[in-house]
PDB file of C-alpha atoms in Angstrom:
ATOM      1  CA  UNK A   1      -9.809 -15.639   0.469  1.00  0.00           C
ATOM      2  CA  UNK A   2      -8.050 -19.132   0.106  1.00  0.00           C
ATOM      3  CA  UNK A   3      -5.902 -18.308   3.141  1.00  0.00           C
ATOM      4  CA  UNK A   4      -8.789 -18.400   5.731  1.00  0.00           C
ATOM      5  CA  UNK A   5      -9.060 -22.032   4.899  1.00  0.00           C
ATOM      6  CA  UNK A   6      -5.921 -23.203   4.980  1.00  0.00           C
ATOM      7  CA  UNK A   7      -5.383 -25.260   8.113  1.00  0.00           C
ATOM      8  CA  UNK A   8      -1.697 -24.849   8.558  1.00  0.00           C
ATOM      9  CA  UNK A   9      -0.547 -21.599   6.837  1.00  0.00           C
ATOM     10  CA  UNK A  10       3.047 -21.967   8.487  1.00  0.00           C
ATOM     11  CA  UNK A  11       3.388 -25.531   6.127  1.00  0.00           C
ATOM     12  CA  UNK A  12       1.961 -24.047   3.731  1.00  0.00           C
ATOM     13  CA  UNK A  13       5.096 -22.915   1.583  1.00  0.00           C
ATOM     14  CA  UNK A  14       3.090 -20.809  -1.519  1.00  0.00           C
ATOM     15  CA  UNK A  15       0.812 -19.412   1.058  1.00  0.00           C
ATOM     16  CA  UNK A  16       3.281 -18.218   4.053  1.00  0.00           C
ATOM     17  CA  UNK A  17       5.354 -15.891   1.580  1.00  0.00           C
ATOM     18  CA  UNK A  18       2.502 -14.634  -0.088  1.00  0.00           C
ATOM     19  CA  UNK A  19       1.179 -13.033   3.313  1.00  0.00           C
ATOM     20  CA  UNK A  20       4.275 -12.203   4.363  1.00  0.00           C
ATOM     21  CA  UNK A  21       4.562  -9.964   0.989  1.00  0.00           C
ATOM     22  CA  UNK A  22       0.827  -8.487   1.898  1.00  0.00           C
ATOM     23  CA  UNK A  23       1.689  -7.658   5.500  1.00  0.00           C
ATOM     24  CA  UNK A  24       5.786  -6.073   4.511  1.00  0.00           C
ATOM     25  CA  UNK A  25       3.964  -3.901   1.777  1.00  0.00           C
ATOM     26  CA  UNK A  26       1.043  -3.134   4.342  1.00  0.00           C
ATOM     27  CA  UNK A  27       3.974  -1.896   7.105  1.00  0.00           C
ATOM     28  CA  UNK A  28       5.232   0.184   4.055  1.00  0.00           C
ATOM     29  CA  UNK A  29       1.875   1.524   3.400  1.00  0.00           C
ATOM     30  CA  UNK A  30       1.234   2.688   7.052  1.00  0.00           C
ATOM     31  CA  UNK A  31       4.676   4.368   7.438  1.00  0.00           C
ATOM     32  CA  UNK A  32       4.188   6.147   4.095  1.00  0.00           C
ATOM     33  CA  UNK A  33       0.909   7.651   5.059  1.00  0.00           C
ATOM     34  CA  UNK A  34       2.003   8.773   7.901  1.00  0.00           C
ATOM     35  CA  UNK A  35       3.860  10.897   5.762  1.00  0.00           C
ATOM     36  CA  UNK A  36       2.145  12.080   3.269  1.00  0.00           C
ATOM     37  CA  UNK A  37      -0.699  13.006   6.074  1.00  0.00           C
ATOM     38  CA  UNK A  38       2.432  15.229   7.437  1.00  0.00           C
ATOM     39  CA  UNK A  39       3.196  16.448   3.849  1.00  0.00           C
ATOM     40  CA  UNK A  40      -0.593  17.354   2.609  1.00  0.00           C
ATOM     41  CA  UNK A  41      -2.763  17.719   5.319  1.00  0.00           C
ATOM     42  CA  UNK A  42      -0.336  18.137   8.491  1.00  0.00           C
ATOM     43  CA  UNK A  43       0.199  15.808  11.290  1.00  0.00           C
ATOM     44  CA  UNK A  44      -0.819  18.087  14.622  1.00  0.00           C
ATOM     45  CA  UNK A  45      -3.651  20.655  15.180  1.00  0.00           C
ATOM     46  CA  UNK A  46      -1.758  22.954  14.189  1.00  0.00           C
ATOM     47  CA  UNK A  47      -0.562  22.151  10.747  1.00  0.00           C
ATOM     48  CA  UNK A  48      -4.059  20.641  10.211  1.00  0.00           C
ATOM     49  CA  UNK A  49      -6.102  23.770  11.090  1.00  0.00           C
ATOM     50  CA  UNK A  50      -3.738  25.963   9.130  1.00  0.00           C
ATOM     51  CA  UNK A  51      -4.041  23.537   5.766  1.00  0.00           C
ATOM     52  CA  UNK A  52      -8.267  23.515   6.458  1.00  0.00           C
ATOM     53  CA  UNK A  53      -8.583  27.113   7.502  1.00  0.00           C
ATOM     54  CA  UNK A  54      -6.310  28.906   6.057  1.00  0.00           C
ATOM     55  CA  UNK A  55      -4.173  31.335   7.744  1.00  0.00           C
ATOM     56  CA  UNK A  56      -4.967  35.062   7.010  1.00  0.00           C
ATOM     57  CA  UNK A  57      -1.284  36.227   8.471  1.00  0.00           C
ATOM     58  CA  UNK A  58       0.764  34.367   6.306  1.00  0.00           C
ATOM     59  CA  UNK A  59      -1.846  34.407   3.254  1.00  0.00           C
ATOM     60  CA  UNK A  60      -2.464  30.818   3.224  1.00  0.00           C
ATOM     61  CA  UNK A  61      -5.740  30.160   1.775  1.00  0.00           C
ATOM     62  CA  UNK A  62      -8.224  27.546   3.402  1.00  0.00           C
ATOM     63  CA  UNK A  63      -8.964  24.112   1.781  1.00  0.00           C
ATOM     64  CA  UNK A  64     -11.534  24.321  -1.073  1.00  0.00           C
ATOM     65  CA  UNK A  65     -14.900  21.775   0.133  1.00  0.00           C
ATOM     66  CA  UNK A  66     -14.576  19.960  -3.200  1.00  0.00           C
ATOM     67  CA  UNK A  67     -10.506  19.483  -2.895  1.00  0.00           C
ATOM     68  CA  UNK A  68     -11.265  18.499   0.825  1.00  0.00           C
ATOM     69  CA  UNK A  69     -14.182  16.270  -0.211  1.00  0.00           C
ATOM     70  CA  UNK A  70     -12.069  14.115  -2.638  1.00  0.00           C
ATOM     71  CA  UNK A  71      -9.103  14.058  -0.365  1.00  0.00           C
ATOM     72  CA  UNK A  72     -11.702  12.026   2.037  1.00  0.00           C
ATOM     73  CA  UNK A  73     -12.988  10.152  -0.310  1.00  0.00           C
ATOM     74  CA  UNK A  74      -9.516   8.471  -1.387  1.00  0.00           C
ATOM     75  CA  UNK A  75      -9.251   7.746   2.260  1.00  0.00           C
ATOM     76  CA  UNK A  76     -12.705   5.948   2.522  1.00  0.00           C
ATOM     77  CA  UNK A  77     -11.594   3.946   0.190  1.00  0.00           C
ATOM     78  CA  UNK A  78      -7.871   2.779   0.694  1.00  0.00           C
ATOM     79  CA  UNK A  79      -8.534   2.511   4.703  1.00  0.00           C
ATOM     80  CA  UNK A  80     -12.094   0.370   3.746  1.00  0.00           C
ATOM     81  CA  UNK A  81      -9.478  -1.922   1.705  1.00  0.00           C
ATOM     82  CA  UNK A  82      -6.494  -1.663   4.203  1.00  0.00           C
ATOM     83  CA  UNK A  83      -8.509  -2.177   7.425  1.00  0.00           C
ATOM     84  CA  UNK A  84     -10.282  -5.276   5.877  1.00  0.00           C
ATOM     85  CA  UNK A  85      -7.526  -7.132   4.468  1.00  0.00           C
ATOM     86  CA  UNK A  86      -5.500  -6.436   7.447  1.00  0.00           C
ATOM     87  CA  UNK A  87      -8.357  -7.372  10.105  1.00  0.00           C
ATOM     88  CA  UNK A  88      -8.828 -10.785   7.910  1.00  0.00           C
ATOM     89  CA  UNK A  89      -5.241 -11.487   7.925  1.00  0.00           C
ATOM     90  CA  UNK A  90      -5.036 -10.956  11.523  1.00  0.00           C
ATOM     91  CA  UNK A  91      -8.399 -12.930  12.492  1.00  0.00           C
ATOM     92  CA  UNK A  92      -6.478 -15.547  10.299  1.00  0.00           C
ATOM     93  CA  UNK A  93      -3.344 -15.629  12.089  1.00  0.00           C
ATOM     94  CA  UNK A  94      -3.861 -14.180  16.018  1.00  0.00           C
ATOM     95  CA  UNK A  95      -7.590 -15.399  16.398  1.00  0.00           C
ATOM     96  CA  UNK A  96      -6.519 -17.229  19.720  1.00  0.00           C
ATOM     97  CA  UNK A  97      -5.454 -14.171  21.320  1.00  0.00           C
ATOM     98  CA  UNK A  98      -7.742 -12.953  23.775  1.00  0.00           C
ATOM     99  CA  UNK A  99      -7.340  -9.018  22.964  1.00  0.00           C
ATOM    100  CA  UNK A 100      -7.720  -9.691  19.013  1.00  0.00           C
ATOM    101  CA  UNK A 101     -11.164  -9.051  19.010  1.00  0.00           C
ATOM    102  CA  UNK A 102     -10.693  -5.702  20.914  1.00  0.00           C
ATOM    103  CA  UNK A 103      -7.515  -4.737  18.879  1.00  0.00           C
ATOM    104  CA  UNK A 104      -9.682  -5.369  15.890  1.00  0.00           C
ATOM    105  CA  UNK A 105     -12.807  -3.432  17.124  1.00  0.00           C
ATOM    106  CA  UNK A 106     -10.639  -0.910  18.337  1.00  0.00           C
ATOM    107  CA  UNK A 107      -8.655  -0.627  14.730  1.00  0.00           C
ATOM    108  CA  UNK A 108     -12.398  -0.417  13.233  1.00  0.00           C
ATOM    109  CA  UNK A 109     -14.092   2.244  15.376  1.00  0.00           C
ATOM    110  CA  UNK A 110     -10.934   4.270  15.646  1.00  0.00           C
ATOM    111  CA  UNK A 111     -10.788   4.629  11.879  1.00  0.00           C
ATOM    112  CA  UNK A 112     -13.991   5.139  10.903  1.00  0.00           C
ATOM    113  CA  UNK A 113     -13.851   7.729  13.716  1.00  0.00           C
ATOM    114  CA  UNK A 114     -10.792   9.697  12.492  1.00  0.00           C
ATOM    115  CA  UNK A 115     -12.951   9.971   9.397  1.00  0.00           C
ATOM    116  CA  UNK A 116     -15.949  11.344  10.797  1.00  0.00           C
ATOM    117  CA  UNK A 117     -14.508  13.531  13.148  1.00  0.00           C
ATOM    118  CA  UNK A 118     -12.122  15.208  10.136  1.00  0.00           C
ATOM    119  CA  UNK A 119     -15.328  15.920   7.693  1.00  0.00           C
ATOM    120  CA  UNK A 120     -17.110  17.232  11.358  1.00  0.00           C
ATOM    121  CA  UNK A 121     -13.798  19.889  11.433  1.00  0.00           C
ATOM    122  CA  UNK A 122     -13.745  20.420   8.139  1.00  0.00           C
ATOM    123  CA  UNK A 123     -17.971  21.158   7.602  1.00  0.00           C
ATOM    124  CA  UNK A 124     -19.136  21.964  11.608  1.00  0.00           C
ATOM    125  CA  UNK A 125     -16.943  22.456  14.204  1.00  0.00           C
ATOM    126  CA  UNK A 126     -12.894  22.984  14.484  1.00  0.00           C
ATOM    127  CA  UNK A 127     -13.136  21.354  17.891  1.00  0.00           C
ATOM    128  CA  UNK A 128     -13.063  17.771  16.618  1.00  0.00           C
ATOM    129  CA  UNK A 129      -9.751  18.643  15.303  1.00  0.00           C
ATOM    130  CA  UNK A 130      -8.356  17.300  19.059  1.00  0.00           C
ATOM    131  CA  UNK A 131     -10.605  14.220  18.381  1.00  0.00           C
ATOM    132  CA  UNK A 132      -9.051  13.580  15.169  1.00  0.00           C
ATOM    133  CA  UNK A 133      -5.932  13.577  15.890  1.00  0.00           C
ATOM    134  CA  UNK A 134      -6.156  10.786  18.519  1.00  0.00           C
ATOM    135  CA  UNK A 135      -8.533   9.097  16.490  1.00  0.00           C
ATOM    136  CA  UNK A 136      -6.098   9.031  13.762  1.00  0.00           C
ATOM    137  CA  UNK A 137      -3.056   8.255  15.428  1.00  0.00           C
ATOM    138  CA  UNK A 138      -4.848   5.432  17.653  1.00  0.00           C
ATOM    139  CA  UNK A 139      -5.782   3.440  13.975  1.00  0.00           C
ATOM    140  CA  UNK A 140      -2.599   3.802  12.465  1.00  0.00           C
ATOM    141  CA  UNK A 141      -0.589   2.773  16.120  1.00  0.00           C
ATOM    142  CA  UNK A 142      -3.246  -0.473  16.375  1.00  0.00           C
ATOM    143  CA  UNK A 143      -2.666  -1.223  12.702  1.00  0.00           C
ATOM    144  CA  UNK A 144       1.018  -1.478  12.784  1.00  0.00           C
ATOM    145  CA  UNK A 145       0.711  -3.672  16.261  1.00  0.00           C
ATOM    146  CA  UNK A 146      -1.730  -5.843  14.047  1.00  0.00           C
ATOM    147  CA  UNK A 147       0.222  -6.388  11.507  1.00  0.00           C
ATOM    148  CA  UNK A 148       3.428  -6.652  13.392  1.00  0.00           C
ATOM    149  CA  UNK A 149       2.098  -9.000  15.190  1.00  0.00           C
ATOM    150  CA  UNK A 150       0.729 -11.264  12.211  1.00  0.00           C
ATOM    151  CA  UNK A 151       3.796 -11.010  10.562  1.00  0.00           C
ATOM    152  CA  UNK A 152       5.618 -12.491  14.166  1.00  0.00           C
ATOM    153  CA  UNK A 153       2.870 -15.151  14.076  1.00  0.00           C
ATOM    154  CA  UNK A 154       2.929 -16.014  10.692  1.00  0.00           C
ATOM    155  CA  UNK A 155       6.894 -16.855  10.935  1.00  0.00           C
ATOM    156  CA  UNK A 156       7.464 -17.816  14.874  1.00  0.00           C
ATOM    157  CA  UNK A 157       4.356 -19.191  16.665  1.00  0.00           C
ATOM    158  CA  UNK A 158       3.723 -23.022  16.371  1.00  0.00           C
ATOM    159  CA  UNK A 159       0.555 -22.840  17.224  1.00  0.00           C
ATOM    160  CA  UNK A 160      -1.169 -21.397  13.598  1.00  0.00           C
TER     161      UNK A 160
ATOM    162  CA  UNK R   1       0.410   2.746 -21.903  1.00  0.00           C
ATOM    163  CA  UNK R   2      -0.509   5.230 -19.425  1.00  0.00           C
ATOM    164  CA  UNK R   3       3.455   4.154 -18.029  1.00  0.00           C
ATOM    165  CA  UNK R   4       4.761   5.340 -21.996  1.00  0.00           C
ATOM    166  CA  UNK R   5       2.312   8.174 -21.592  1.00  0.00           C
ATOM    167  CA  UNK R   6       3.656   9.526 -18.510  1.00  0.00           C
ATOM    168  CA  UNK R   7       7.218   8.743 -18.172  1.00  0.00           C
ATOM    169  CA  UNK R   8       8.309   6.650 -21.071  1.00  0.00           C
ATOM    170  CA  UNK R   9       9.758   4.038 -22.477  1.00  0.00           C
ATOM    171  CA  UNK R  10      13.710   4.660 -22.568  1.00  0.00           C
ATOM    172  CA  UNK R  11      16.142   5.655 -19.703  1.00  0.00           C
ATOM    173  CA  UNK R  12      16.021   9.091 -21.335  1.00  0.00           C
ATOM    174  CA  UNK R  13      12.881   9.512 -20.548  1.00  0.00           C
ATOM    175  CA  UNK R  14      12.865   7.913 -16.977  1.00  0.00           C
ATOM    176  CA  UNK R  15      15.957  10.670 -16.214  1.00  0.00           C
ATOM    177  CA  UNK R  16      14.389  13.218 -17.644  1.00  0.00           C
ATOM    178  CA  UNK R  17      10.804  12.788 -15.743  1.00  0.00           C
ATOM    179  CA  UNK R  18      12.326  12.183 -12.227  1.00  0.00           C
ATOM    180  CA  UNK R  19      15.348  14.670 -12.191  1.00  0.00           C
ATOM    181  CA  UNK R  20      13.861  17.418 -14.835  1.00  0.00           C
ATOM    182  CA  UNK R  21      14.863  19.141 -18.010  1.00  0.00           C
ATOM    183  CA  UNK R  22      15.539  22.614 -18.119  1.00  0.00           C
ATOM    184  CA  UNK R  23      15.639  22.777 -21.740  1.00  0.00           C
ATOM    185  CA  UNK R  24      11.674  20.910 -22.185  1.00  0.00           C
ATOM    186  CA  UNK R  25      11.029  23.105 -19.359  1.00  0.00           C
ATOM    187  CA  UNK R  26      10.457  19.887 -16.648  1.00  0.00           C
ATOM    188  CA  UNK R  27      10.253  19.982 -13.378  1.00  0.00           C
ATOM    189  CA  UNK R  28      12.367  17.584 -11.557  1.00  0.00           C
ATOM    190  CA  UNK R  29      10.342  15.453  -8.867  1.00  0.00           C
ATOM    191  CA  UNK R  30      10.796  15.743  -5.090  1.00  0.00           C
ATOM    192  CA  UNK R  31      11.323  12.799  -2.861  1.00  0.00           C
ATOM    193  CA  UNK R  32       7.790  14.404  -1.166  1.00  0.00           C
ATOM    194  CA  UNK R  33       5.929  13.850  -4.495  1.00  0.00           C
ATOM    195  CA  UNK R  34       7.161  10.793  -5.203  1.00  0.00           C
ATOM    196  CA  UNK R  35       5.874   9.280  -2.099  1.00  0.00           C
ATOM    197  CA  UNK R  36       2.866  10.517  -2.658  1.00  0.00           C
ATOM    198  CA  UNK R  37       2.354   9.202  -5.804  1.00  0.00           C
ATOM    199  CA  UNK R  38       3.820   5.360  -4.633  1.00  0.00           C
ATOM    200  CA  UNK R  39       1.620   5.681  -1.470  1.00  0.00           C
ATOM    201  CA  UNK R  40      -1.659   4.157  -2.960  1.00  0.00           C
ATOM    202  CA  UNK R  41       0.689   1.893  -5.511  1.00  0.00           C
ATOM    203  CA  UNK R  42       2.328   0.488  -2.102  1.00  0.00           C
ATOM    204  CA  UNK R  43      -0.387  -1.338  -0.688  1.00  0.00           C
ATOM    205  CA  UNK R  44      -1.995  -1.965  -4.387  1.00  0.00           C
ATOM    206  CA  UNK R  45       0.774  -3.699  -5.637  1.00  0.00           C
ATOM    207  CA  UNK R  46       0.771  -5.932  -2.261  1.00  0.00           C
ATOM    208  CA  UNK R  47      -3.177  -6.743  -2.521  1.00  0.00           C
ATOM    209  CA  UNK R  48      -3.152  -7.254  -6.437  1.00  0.00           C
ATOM    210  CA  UNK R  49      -0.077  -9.513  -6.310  1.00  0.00           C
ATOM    211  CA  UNK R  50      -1.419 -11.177  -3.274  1.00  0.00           C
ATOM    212  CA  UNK R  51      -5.042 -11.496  -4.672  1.00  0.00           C
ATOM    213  CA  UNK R  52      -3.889 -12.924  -8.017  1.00  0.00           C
ATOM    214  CA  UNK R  53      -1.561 -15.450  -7.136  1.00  0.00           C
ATOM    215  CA  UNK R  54      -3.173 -17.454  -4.508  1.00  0.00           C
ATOM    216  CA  UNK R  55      -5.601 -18.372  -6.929  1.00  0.00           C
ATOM    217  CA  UNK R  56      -2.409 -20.854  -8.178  1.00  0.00           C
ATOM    218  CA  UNK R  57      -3.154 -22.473  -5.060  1.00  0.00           C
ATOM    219  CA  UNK R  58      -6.847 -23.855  -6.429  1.00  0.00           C
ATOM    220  CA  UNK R  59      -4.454 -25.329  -9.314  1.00  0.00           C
ATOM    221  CA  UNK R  60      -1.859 -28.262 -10.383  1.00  0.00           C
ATOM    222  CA  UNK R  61       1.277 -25.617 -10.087  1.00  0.00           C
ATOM    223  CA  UNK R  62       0.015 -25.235  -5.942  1.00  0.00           C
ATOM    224  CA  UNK R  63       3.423 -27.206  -5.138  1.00  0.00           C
ATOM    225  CA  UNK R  64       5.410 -26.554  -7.982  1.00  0.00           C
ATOM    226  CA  UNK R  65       8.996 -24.571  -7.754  1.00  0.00           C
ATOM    227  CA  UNK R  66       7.670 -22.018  -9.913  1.00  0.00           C
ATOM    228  CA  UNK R  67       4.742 -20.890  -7.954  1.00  0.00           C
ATOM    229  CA  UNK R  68       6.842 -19.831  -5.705  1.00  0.00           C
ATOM    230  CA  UNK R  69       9.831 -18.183  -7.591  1.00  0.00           C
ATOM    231  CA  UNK R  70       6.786 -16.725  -8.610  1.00  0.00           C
ATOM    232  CA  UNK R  71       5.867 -14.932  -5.562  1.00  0.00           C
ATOM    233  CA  UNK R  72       9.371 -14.066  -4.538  1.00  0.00           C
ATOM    234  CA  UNK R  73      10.265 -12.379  -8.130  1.00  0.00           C
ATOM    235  CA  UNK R  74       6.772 -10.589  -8.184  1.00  0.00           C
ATOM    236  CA  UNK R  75       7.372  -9.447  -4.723  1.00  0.00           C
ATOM    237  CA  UNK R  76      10.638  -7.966  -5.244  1.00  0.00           C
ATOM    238  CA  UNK R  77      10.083  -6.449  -8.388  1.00  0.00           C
ATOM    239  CA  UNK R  78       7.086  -4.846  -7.251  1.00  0.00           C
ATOM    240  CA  UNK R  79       8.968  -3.237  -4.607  1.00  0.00           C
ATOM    241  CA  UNK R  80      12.161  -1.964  -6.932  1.00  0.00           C
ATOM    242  CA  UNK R  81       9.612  -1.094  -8.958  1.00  0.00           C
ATOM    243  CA  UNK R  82       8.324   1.439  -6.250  1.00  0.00           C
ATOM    244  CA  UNK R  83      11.816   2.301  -4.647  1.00  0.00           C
ATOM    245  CA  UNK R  84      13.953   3.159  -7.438  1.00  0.00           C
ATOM    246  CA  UNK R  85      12.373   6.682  -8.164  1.00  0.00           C
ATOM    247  CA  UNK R  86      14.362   7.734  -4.681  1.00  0.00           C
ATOM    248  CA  UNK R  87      17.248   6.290  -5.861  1.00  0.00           C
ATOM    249  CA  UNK R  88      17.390   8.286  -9.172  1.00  0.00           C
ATOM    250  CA  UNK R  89      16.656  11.161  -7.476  1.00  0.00           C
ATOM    251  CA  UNK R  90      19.604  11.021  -5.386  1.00  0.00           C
ATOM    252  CA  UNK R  91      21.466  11.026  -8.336  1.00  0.00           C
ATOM    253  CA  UNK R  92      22.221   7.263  -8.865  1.00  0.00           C
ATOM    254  CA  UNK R  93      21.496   6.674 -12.610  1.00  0.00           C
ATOM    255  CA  UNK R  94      21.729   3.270 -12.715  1.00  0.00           C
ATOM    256  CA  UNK R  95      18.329   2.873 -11.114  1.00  0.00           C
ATOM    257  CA  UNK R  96      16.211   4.088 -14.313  1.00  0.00           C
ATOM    258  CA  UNK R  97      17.561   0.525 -15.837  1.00  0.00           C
ATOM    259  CA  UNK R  98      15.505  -1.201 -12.541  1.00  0.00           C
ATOM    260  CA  UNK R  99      13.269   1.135 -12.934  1.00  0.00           C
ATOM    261  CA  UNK R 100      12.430   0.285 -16.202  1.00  0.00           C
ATOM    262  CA  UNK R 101      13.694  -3.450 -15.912  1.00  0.00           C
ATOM    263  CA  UNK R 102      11.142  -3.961 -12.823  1.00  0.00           C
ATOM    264  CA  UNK R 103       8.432  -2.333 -14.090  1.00  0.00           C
ATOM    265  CA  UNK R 104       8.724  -4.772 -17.716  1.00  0.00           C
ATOM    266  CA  UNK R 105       9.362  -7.694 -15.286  1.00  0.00           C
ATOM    267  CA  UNK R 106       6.341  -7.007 -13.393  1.00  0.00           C
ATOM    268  CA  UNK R 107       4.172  -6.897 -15.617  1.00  0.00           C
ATOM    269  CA  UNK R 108       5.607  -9.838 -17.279  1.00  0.00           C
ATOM    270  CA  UNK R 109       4.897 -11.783 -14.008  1.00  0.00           C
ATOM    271  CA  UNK R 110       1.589 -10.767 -13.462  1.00  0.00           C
ATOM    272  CA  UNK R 111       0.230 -11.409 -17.022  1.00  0.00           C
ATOM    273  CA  UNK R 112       2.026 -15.323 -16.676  1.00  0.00           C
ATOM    274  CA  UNK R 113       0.589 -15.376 -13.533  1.00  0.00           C
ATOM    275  CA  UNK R 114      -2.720 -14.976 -15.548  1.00  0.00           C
ATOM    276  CA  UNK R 115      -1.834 -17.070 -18.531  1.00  0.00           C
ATOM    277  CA  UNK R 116      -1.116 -19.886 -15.992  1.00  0.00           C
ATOM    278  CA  UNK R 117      -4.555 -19.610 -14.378  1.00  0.00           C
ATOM    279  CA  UNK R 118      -6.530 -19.335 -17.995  1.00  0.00           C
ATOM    280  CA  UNK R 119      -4.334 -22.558 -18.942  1.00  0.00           C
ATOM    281  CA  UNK R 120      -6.353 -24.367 -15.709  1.00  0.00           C
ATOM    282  CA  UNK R 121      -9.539 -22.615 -16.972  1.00  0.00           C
ATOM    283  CA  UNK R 122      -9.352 -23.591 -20.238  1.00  0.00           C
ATOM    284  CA  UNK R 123      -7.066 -26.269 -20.602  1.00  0.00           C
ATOM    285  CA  UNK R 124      -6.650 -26.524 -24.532  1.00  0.00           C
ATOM    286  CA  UNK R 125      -4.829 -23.058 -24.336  1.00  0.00           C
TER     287      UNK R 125
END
C-alpha cells in the first residue's frame, strides 16, 4: 500500500486522515467484537463451555461442528485481514520503537493461538478452554495498544 | 439491491425493519443483533474506503480540496451509516432519514471515488 512509501505521512494531508479513518474504525471493530464474542460465544470459561457443550441442567444444547466450524472460519478470515492491515500500519508508523517487533510478534502468535486452541476445545480437549481465553484476550489487549499507539504517532510524534 | 431487498428503500421500510411490525408479523431488532450484523461492516467499510481512495494519491486530484472532502465525507457517512440503526431503535425517528441519506451518500462517494480514478485510467471518459 501507497502509505508504506510515503516519506512523511504526518505532511502528507490526503494520506494522514485516511489512516486515521482505518485505525478509528479498527478501535470500533475491536470493541465491537469484544462484544459480540460476549453475546455469541461467551467471554469466560464459563459462558464458553456452556455455548460449546451444552448444558444438560438447563437444556442448553451443545454447538453443532458445522455451526462451530463456520463461526471459525469468519474469524480466520476478518482477524487474517485485521491483524495484517493493522501490523502494516503500525510497522509504518512505530517501526523505531524497540518493542514493535515483539508487540507485533506477540499480536501474531497470540491470535493465531486463540484460534487453534478454540478448534482444540471445541474437537479434542476442553482444557484449552483456559488457554483460549488468555490467548484471546492477550490479541485483542496488544491490538488496541497497537493501534492506539499508531493513531498517537500518526497525529503527535515528529519523528514519522 | 440486496439494501432494497432487505430493508428498503423508504423510511417506512427502514422503521418498520429496525423497530418491527406487528401487523406483517416483524420482529423488531435488538441493539445485540444489530451489532452483530455492523461488526464485520465496521472494519470493511474502514479498509474498502481506505483501500480505494489512496489510489487518488497515484493521480492529478493527490492535492486537490476535493480529495480530501472526499475522505472526510466518506468517513463520516460510513460511520452514520453504521450508527444510526441504535439510534432508531431507541426510538429517535429521525435517524431512518441518515440512515437512508448516508447509506445513498455513501455509495455516491465511493462510485465518484471510482469514476475519478477511471477518468486517470482512461482519460477520454
Amino acid at each position: 500500500m501507497r502509505f508504506t512509501l510515503i516519506k512523511d505521512i504526518k505532511q502528507d494531508r490526503a494520506m494522514k486522515p485516511l489512516l486515521n479513518g482505518l485505525l478509528t474504525f479498527m478501535l470500533l471493530y475491536l470493541l465491537a467484537d469484544i462484544y459480540v464474542t460476549k453475546m455469541t460465544l461467551g467471554l469466560f470459561s464459563g459462558a464458553i463451555s456452556e455455548t460449546l457443550f451444552g448444558n444438560m441442567e438447563e437444556f442448553i444444547d451443545p454447538m453443532d461442528s458445522g455451526v462451530f466450524l463456520e463461526y471459525i472460519h469468519g474469524q480466520i478470515f476478518f482477524m487474517m485481514m485485521i491483524l495484517l492491515t493493522l501490523s502494516a500500519v503500525y510497522a509504518r508508523l512505530c517501526s523505531k520503537k524497540n518493542y514493535s517487533m515483539v508487540l507485533i510478534n506477540t499480536l501474531m502468535i497470540s491470535a493465531l493461538l486463540s484460534l487453534i486452541t478454540l478448534a482444540l476445545t471445541y474437537f479434542f480437549n476442553a482444557n484449552f478452554l483456559n488457554l483460549y481465553i488468555v490467548t484471546y484476550f492477550l490479541w485483542h489487549s496488544v491490538a488496541f495498544v497497537m493501534t492506539t499507539h499508531a493513531l498517537w504517532n500518526l497525529n503527535h510524534d515528529s519523528s514519522i | 439491491m440486496l439494501f432494497e431487498e432487505k430493508i428498503g428503500l423508504s423510511v417506512a421500510n427502514v422503521l418498520e425493519y429496525y423497530q418491527g411490525n406487528e401487523e406483517k408479523f416483524i420482529m423488531a431488532k435488538s441493539n445485540a443483533g444489530i451489532l452483530k450484523v455492523i461488526l464485520p461492516h465496521i472494519f470493511a467499510f474502514g479498509l474498502f474506503i481506505m483501500v480505494v481512495q489512496h489510489f487518488l494519491l497515484f493521480t492529478g486530484y493527490k492535492k486537490s480540496k476535493q480529495f480530501l472532502v472526499l475522505i472526510y465525507a466518506s468517513f463520516t457517512t460510513a460511520f452514520l451509516e453504521l450508527v444510526s440503526p441504535f439510534f432508531i431503535l431507541q426510538g429517535f425517528e429521525v435517524f431512518a432519514y441518515v440512515k437512508l441519506i448516508s447509506f445513498g451518500l455513501l455509495e455516491f462517494l465511493l462510485l465518484y471515488t471510482f469514476a475519478l480514478l477511471f477518468r486517470c485510467i482512461i482519460p477520454r471518459l
